[in-house]
């Protein structure tokens, strides 16, 4: 992950690493505080609860994926360039945020219902952003198929925390080639 710029971001980054390695339920507030160099109760100056931390962590990554994805599409010259930009963005994100991908996958059920719905809504918009570009490349492609293709590409790219046995530059090239090959195939 990139270096956090403030204490709250540093706590979220530390929590993501701990949640990824031990699971949300395997990490106590005291564990989080110790890893951040503060007491467990001092975390409550920054977050209402451990669950609030998880919610902010997963909502914020979904917001970032969508925000940057939209910008990449807006800056691209046509659907093929937009698809390349989206793949490059998602691969970069996956390589930089491995713990968040693990937490999203494994600790989803620990999210409060309102945060789960917010993440789902943001993710639907992100999928549709990709689906629109895929349909721009192939107007005969129906929306359901385009969404399925986007989800399949995410699965490939998001396997990074489990399959990233190569150095990041090689993994970036491999994931990019594979995702674009699958999406254009």
PDB file of C-alpha atoms in Angstrom:
ATOM      1  CA  UNK A   1       0.000   0.000   0.000  1.00  0.00           C
ATOM      2  CA  UNK A   2       1.000   3.597  -0.409  1.00  0.00           C
ATOM      3  CA  UNK A   3       2.198   5.525   2.638  1.00  0.00           C
ATOM      4  CA  UNK A   4      -0.721   6.946   4.568  1.00  0.00           C
ATOM      5  CA  UNK A   5      -0.807  10.718   4.912  1.00  0.00           C
ATOM      6  CA  UNK A   6      -2.600  10.968   8.249  1.00  0.00           C
ATOM      7  CA  UNK A   7      -3.129   9.005  11.441  1.00  0.00           C
ATOM      8  CA  UNK A   8      -6.576   7.764  10.448  1.00  0.00           C
ATOM      9  CA  UNK A   9      -5.223   6.405   7.144  1.00  0.00           C
ATOM     10  CA  UNK A  10      -2.297   4.795   8.958  1.00  0.00           C
ATOM     11  CA  UNK A  11      -4.704   3.037  11.321  1.00  0.00           C
ATOM     12  CA  UNK A  12      -6.800   1.780   8.386  1.00  0.00           C
ATOM     13  CA  UNK A  13      -3.706   0.517   6.592  1.00  0.00           C
ATOM     14  CA  UNK A  14      -2.492  -1.286   9.705  1.00  0.00           C
ATOM     15  CA  UNK A  15      -5.953  -2.746  10.317  1.00  0.00           C
ATOM     16  CA  UNK A  16      -6.151  -3.985   6.726  1.00  0.00           C
ATOM     17  CA  UNK A  17      -2.849  -5.820   7.130  1.00  0.00           C
ATOM     18  CA  UNK A  18      -3.925  -7.411  10.405  1.00  0.00           C
ATOM     19  CA  UNK A  19      -7.406  -8.318   9.152  1.00  0.00           C
ATOM     20  CA  UNK A  20      -5.874  -9.865   6.024  1.00  0.00           C
ATOM     21  CA  UNK A  21      -3.404 -11.971   7.973  1.00  0.00           C
ATOM     22  CA  UNK A  22      -5.606 -13.014  10.921  1.00  0.00           C
ATOM     23  CA  UNK A  23      -9.180 -12.287   9.898  1.00  0.00           C
ATOM     24  CA  UNK A  24     -11.442  -9.570  11.225  1.00  0.00           C
ATOM     25  CA  UNK A  25     -12.569 -11.680  14.196  1.00  0.00           C
ATOM     26  CA  UNK A  26      -8.986 -12.712  14.956  1.00  0.00           C
ATOM     27  CA  UNK A  27      -7.902  -9.135  15.661  1.00  0.00           C
ATOM     28  CA  UNK A  28      -8.833  -7.311  18.852  1.00  0.00           C
ATOM     29  CA  UNK A  29      -8.955  -3.576  19.434  1.00  0.00           C
ATOM     30  CA  UNK A  30      -5.929  -4.049  21.723  1.00  0.00           C
ATOM     31  CA  UNK A  31      -4.087  -5.768  18.834  1.00  0.00           C
ATOM     32  CA  UNK A  32      -4.923  -2.864  16.530  1.00  0.00           C
ATOM     33  CA  UNK A  33      -3.810  -0.290  19.061  1.00  0.00           C
ATOM     34  CA  UNK A  34      -0.536  -2.094  19.742  1.00  0.00           C
ATOM     35  CA  UNK A  35       0.205  -2.370  16.017  1.00  0.00           C
ATOM     36  CA  UNK A  36      -0.435   1.379  15.660  1.00  0.00           C
ATOM     37  CA  UNK A  37       1.661   2.279  18.703  1.00  0.00           C
ATOM     38  CA  UNK A  38      -1.295   3.441  20.816  1.00  0.00           C
ATOM     39  CA  UNK A  39      -3.627   1.889  23.351  1.00  0.00           C
ATOM     40  CA  UNK A  40      -6.665   0.029  22.072  1.00  0.00           C
ATOM     41  CA  UNK A  41      -9.060   2.560  23.636  1.00  0.00           C
ATOM     42  CA  UNK A  42      -7.162   5.410  21.929  1.00  0.00           C
ATOM     43  CA  UNK A  43      -8.446   4.029  18.606  1.00  0.00           C
ATOM     44  CA  UNK A  44     -11.877   5.302  19.612  1.00  0.00           C
ATOM     45  CA  UNK A  45     -10.615   8.863  19.081  1.00  0.00           C
ATOM     46  CA  UNK A  46     -10.458   7.985  15.370  1.00  0.00           C
ATOM     47  CA  UNK A  47     -13.232   5.400  14.900  1.00  0.00           C
ATOM     48  CA  UNK A  48     -16.448   4.549  16.727  1.00  0.00           C
ATOM     49  CA  UNK A  49     -15.717   0.820  16.626  1.00  0.00           C
ATOM     50  CA  UNK A  50     -13.705  -1.901  14.936  1.00  0.00           C
ATOM     51  CA  UNK A  51     -16.708  -2.493  12.677  1.00  0.00           C
ATOM     52  CA  UNK A  52     -16.720   1.204  11.706  1.00  0.00           C
ATOM     53  CA  UNK A  53     -13.070   0.784  10.738  1.00  0.00           C
ATOM     54  CA  UNK A  54     -13.925  -2.170   8.503  1.00  0.00           C
ATOM     55  CA  UNK A  55     -16.824  -0.270   6.947  1.00  0.00           C
ATOM     56  CA  UNK A  56     -14.727   2.797   6.154  1.00  0.00           C
ATOM     57  CA  UNK A  57     -11.970   0.592   4.769  1.00  0.00           C
ATOM     58  CA  UNK A  58     -14.231  -1.255   2.319  1.00  0.00           C
ATOM     59  CA  UNK A  59     -16.479   1.656   1.360  1.00  0.00           C
ATOM     60  CA  UNK A  60     -13.475   3.869   0.661  1.00  0.00           C
ATOM     61  CA  UNK A  61     -11.809   1.334  -1.634  1.00  0.00           C
ATOM     62  CA  UNK A  62     -15.025   0.943  -3.598  1.00  0.00           C
ATOM     63  CA  UNK A  63     -15.323   4.727  -3.887  1.00  0.00           C
ATOM     64  CA  UNK A  64     -11.712   4.981  -5.058  1.00  0.00           C
ATOM     65  CA  UNK A  65     -12.098   2.232  -7.660  1.00  0.00           C
ATOM     66  CA  UNK A  66     -15.166   3.945  -9.112  1.00  0.00           C
ATOM     67  CA  UNK A  67     -13.792   7.503  -8.957  1.00  0.00           C
ATOM     68  CA  UNK A  68     -10.490   6.671 -10.630  1.00  0.00           C
ATOM     69  CA  UNK A  69     -12.185   4.291 -13.062  1.00  0.00           C
ATOM     70  CA  UNK A  70     -14.538   7.046 -14.198  1.00  0.00           C
ATOM     71  CA  UNK A  71     -11.609   9.413 -14.645  1.00  0.00           C
ATOM     72  CA  UNK A  72      -9.680   6.847 -16.686  1.00  0.00           C
ATOM     73  CA  UNK A  73     -12.674   6.343 -18.972  1.00  0.00           C
ATOM     74  CA  UNK A  74     -13.202  10.107 -19.336  1.00  0.00           C
ATOM     75  CA  UNK A  75      -9.549  10.579 -20.312  1.00  0.00           C
ATOM     76  CA  UNK A  76      -9.541   7.698 -22.845  1.00  0.00           C
ATOM     77  CA  UNK A  77     -10.052   8.032 -26.578  1.00  0.00           C
ATOM     78  CA  UNK A  78     -12.738   5.422 -27.207  1.00  0.00           C
ATOM     79  CA  UNK A  79     -13.839   2.171 -25.595  1.00  0.00           C
ATOM     80  CA  UNK A  80     -10.682   0.168 -26.398  1.00  0.00           C
ATOM     81  CA  UNK A  81      -8.409   2.767 -24.782  1.00  0.00           C
ATOM     82  CA  UNK A  82     -10.886   3.021 -21.880  1.00  0.00           C
ATOM     83  CA  UNK A  83     -10.800  -0.754 -21.385  1.00  0.00           C
ATOM     84  CA  UNK A  84      -6.992  -0.704 -21.359  1.00  0.00           C
ATOM     85  CA  UNK A  85      -7.046   2.145 -18.846  1.00  0.00           C
ATOM     86  CA  UNK A  86      -9.526   0.315 -16.611  1.00  0.00           C
ATOM     87  CA  UNK A  87      -7.459  -2.881 -16.674  1.00  0.00           C
ATOM     88  CA  UNK A  88      -4.261  -0.959 -15.923  1.00  0.00           C
ATOM     89  CA  UNK A  89      -5.974   0.849 -13.044  1.00  0.00           C
ATOM     90  CA  UNK A  90      -7.464  -2.302 -11.512  1.00  0.00           C
ATOM     91  CA  UNK A  91      -4.201  -4.250 -11.833  1.00  0.00           C
ATOM     92  CA  UNK A  92      -2.284  -1.412 -10.206  1.00  0.00           C
ATOM     93  CA  UNK A  93      -4.848  -1.216  -7.409  1.00  0.00           C
ATOM     94  CA  UNK A  94      -4.740  -4.966  -6.817  1.00  0.00           C
ATOM     95  CA  UNK A  95      -0.960  -5.020  -6.610  1.00  0.00           C
ATOM     96  CA  UNK A  96      -0.831  -2.074  -4.206  1.00  0.00           C
ATOM     97  CA  UNK A  97      -3.723  -3.157  -1.987  1.00  0.00           C
ATOM     98  CA  UNK A  98      -3.444  -6.916  -1.573  1.00  0.00           C
ATOM     99  CA  UNK A  99      -4.619  -6.884   2.067  1.00  0.00           C
ATOM    100  CA  UNK A 100      -7.788  -4.967   1.164  1.00  0.00           C
ATOM    101  CA  UNK A 101      -8.699  -7.554  -1.464  1.00  0.00           C
ATOM    102  CA  UNK A 102      -8.332 -10.335   1.103  1.00  0.00           C
ATOM    103  CA  UNK A 103     -10.385  -8.413   3.684  1.00  0.00           C
ATOM    104  CA  UNK A 104     -13.135  -7.643   1.143  1.00  0.00           C
ATOM    105  CA  UNK A 105     -13.354 -11.296   0.173  1.00  0.00           C
ATOM    106  CA  UNK A 106     -13.096 -12.904   3.593  1.00  0.00           C
ATOM    107  CA  UNK A 107     -14.687 -10.414   5.997  1.00  0.00           C
ATOM    108  CA  UNK A 108     -17.621  -9.209   3.901  1.00  0.00           C
ATOM    109  CA  UNK A 109     -20.188 -10.659   6.321  1.00  0.00           C
ATOM    110  CA  UNK A 110     -18.725  -8.638   9.205  1.00  0.00           C
ATOM    111  CA  UNK A 111     -19.739  -5.366   7.530  1.00  0.00           C
ATOM    112  CA  UNK A 112     -22.804  -3.609   8.907  1.00  0.00           C
ATOM    113  CA  UNK A 113     -25.786  -3.917   6.563  1.00  0.00           C
ATOM    114  CA  UNK A 114     -25.760  -0.242   5.519  1.00  0.00           C
ATOM    115  CA  UNK A 115     -22.064  -0.395   4.592  1.00  0.00           C
ATOM    116  CA  UNK A 116     -22.627  -3.668   2.685  1.00  0.00           C
ATOM    117  CA  UNK A 117     -25.360  -1.993   0.645  1.00  0.00           C
ATOM    118  CA  UNK A 118     -23.181   1.062  -0.003  1.00  0.00           C
ATOM    119  CA  UNK A 119     -20.301  -1.150  -1.186  1.00  0.00           C
ATOM    120  CA  UNK A 120     -22.667  -3.198  -3.376  1.00  0.00           C
ATOM    121  CA  UNK A 121     -24.056  -0.046  -4.969  1.00  0.00           C
ATOM    122  CA  UNK A 122     -20.581   1.333  -5.706  1.00  0.00           C
ATOM    123  CA  UNK A 123     -19.460  -2.018  -7.066  1.00  0.00           C
ATOM    124  CA  UNK A 124     -22.497  -2.236  -9.373  1.00  0.00           C
ATOM    125  CA  UNK A 125     -21.585   1.174 -10.787  1.00  0.00           C
ATOM    126  CA  UNK A 126     -17.984   0.050 -11.259  1.00  0.00           C
ATOM    127  CA  UNK A 127     -19.059  -3.131 -13.044  1.00  0.00           C
ATOM    128  CA  UNK A 128     -21.378  -1.113 -15.283  1.00  0.00           C
ATOM    129  CA  UNK A 129     -18.529   1.270 -16.112  1.00  0.00           C
ATOM    130  CA  UNK A 130     -16.591  -1.721 -17.452  1.00  0.00           C
ATOM    131  CA  UNK A 131     -19.660  -3.242 -19.110  1.00  0.00           C
ATOM    132  CA  UNK A 132     -20.315  -0.011 -21.014  1.00  0.00           C
ATOM    133  CA  UNK A 133     -16.809  -0.089 -22.488  1.00  0.00           C
ATOM    134  CA  UNK A 134     -17.150  -3.756 -23.423  1.00  0.00           C
ATOM    135  CA  UNK A 135     -20.455  -3.051 -25.146  1.00  0.00           C
ATOM    136  CA  UNK A 136     -18.820  -0.124 -26.939  1.00  0.00           C
ATOM    137  CA  UNK A 137     -16.350  -2.612 -28.407  1.00  0.00           C
ATOM    138  CA  UNK A 138     -19.065  -5.136 -29.248  1.00  0.00           C
ATOM    139  CA  UNK A 139     -22.530  -3.572 -29.620  1.00  0.00           C
ATOM    140  CA  UNK A 140     -24.060  -7.053 -29.975  1.00  0.00           C
ATOM    141  CA  UNK A 141     -22.963  -7.915 -26.428  1.00  0.00           C
ATOM    142  CA  UNK A 142     -25.881  -7.803 -24.013  1.00  0.00           C
ATOM    143  CA  UNK A 143     -25.542  -6.089 -20.648  1.00  0.00           C
ATOM    144  CA  UNK A 144     -25.681  -9.307 -18.611  1.00  0.00           C
ATOM    145  CA  UNK A 145     -22.839 -10.854 -20.602  1.00  0.00           C
ATOM    146  CA  UNK A 146     -20.773  -7.671 -20.385  1.00  0.00           C
ATOM    147  CA  UNK A 147     -21.240  -7.608 -16.603  1.00  0.00           C
ATOM    148  CA  UNK A 148     -20.250 -11.273 -16.375  1.00  0.00           C
ATOM    149  CA  UNK A 149     -17.107 -10.541 -18.379  1.00  0.00           C
ATOM    150  CA  UNK A 150     -16.203  -7.661 -16.051  1.00  0.00           C
ATOM    151  CA  UNK A 151     -16.702  -9.878 -12.990  1.00  0.00           C
ATOM    152  CA  UNK A 152     -14.526 -12.588 -14.531  1.00  0.00           C
ATOM    153  CA  UNK A 153     -11.753 -10.068 -15.196  1.00  0.00           C
ATOM    154  CA  UNK A 154     -11.987  -8.850 -11.588  1.00  0.00           C
ATOM    155  CA  UNK A 155     -11.660 -12.428 -10.390  1.00  0.00           C
ATOM    156  CA  UNK A 156      -8.509 -12.900 -12.420  1.00  0.00           C
ATOM    157  CA  UNK A 157      -6.968  -9.616 -11.303  1.00  0.00           C
ATOM    158  CA  UNK A 158      -8.083  -9.949  -7.677  1.00  0.00           C
ATOM    159  CA  UNK A 159      -6.414 -13.363  -7.407  1.00  0.00           C
ATOM    160  CA  UNK A 160      -3.190 -11.375  -6.906  1.00  0.00           C
ATOM    161  CA  UNK A 161      -2.959 -11.781  -3.115  1.00  0.00           C
ATOM    162  CA  UNK A 162      -3.088 -15.551  -3.528  1.00  0.00           C
ATOM    163  CA  UNK A 163      -1.217 -16.033  -6.785  1.00  0.00           C
ATOM    164  CA  UNK A 164       1.238 -13.134  -6.847  1.00  0.00           C
ATOM    165  CA  UNK A 165       4.367 -15.267  -6.863  1.00  0.00           C
ATOM    166  CA  UNK A 166       6.127 -13.027  -9.359  1.00  0.00           C
ATOM    167  CA  UNK A 167       7.743  -9.665  -8.744  1.00  0.00           C
ATOM    168  CA  UNK A 168       5.209  -6.850  -9.170  1.00  0.00           C
ATOM    169  CA  UNK A 169       6.425  -5.641 -12.601  1.00  0.00           C
ATOM    170  CA  UNK A 170       6.142  -9.158 -14.057  1.00  0.00           C
ATOM    171  CA  UNK A 171       2.840  -9.761 -12.292  1.00  0.00           C
ATOM    172  CA  UNK A 172       1.503  -6.433 -13.645  1.00  0.00           C
ATOM    173  CA  UNK A 173       2.426  -7.418 -17.207  1.00  0.00           C
ATOM    174  CA  UNK A 174       0.993 -10.921 -16.831  1.00  0.00           C
ATOM    175  CA  UNK A 175      -2.306  -9.800 -15.307  1.00  0.00           C
ATOM    176  CA  UNK A 176      -2.721  -7.040 -17.873  1.00  0.00           C
ATOM    177  CA  UNK A 177      -2.096  -9.360 -20.822  1.00  0.00           C
ATOM    178  CA  UNK A 178      -4.389 -12.050 -19.406  1.00  0.00           C
ATOM    179  CA  UNK A 179      -7.236  -9.685 -18.527  1.00  0.00           C
ATOM    180  CA  UNK A 180      -7.157  -7.879 -21.871  1.00  0.00           C
ATOM    181  CA  UNK A 181      -6.877 -11.206 -23.710  1.00  0.00           C
ATOM    182  CA  UNK A 182      -9.914 -12.565 -21.864  1.00  0.00           C
ATOM    183  CA  UNK A 183     -11.966  -9.413 -22.331  1.00  0.00           C
ATOM    184  CA  UNK A 184     -11.134  -9.070 -26.006  1.00  0.00           C
ATOM    185  CA  UNK A 185     -11.371 -12.799 -26.706  1.00  0.00           C
TER     186      UNK A 185
END
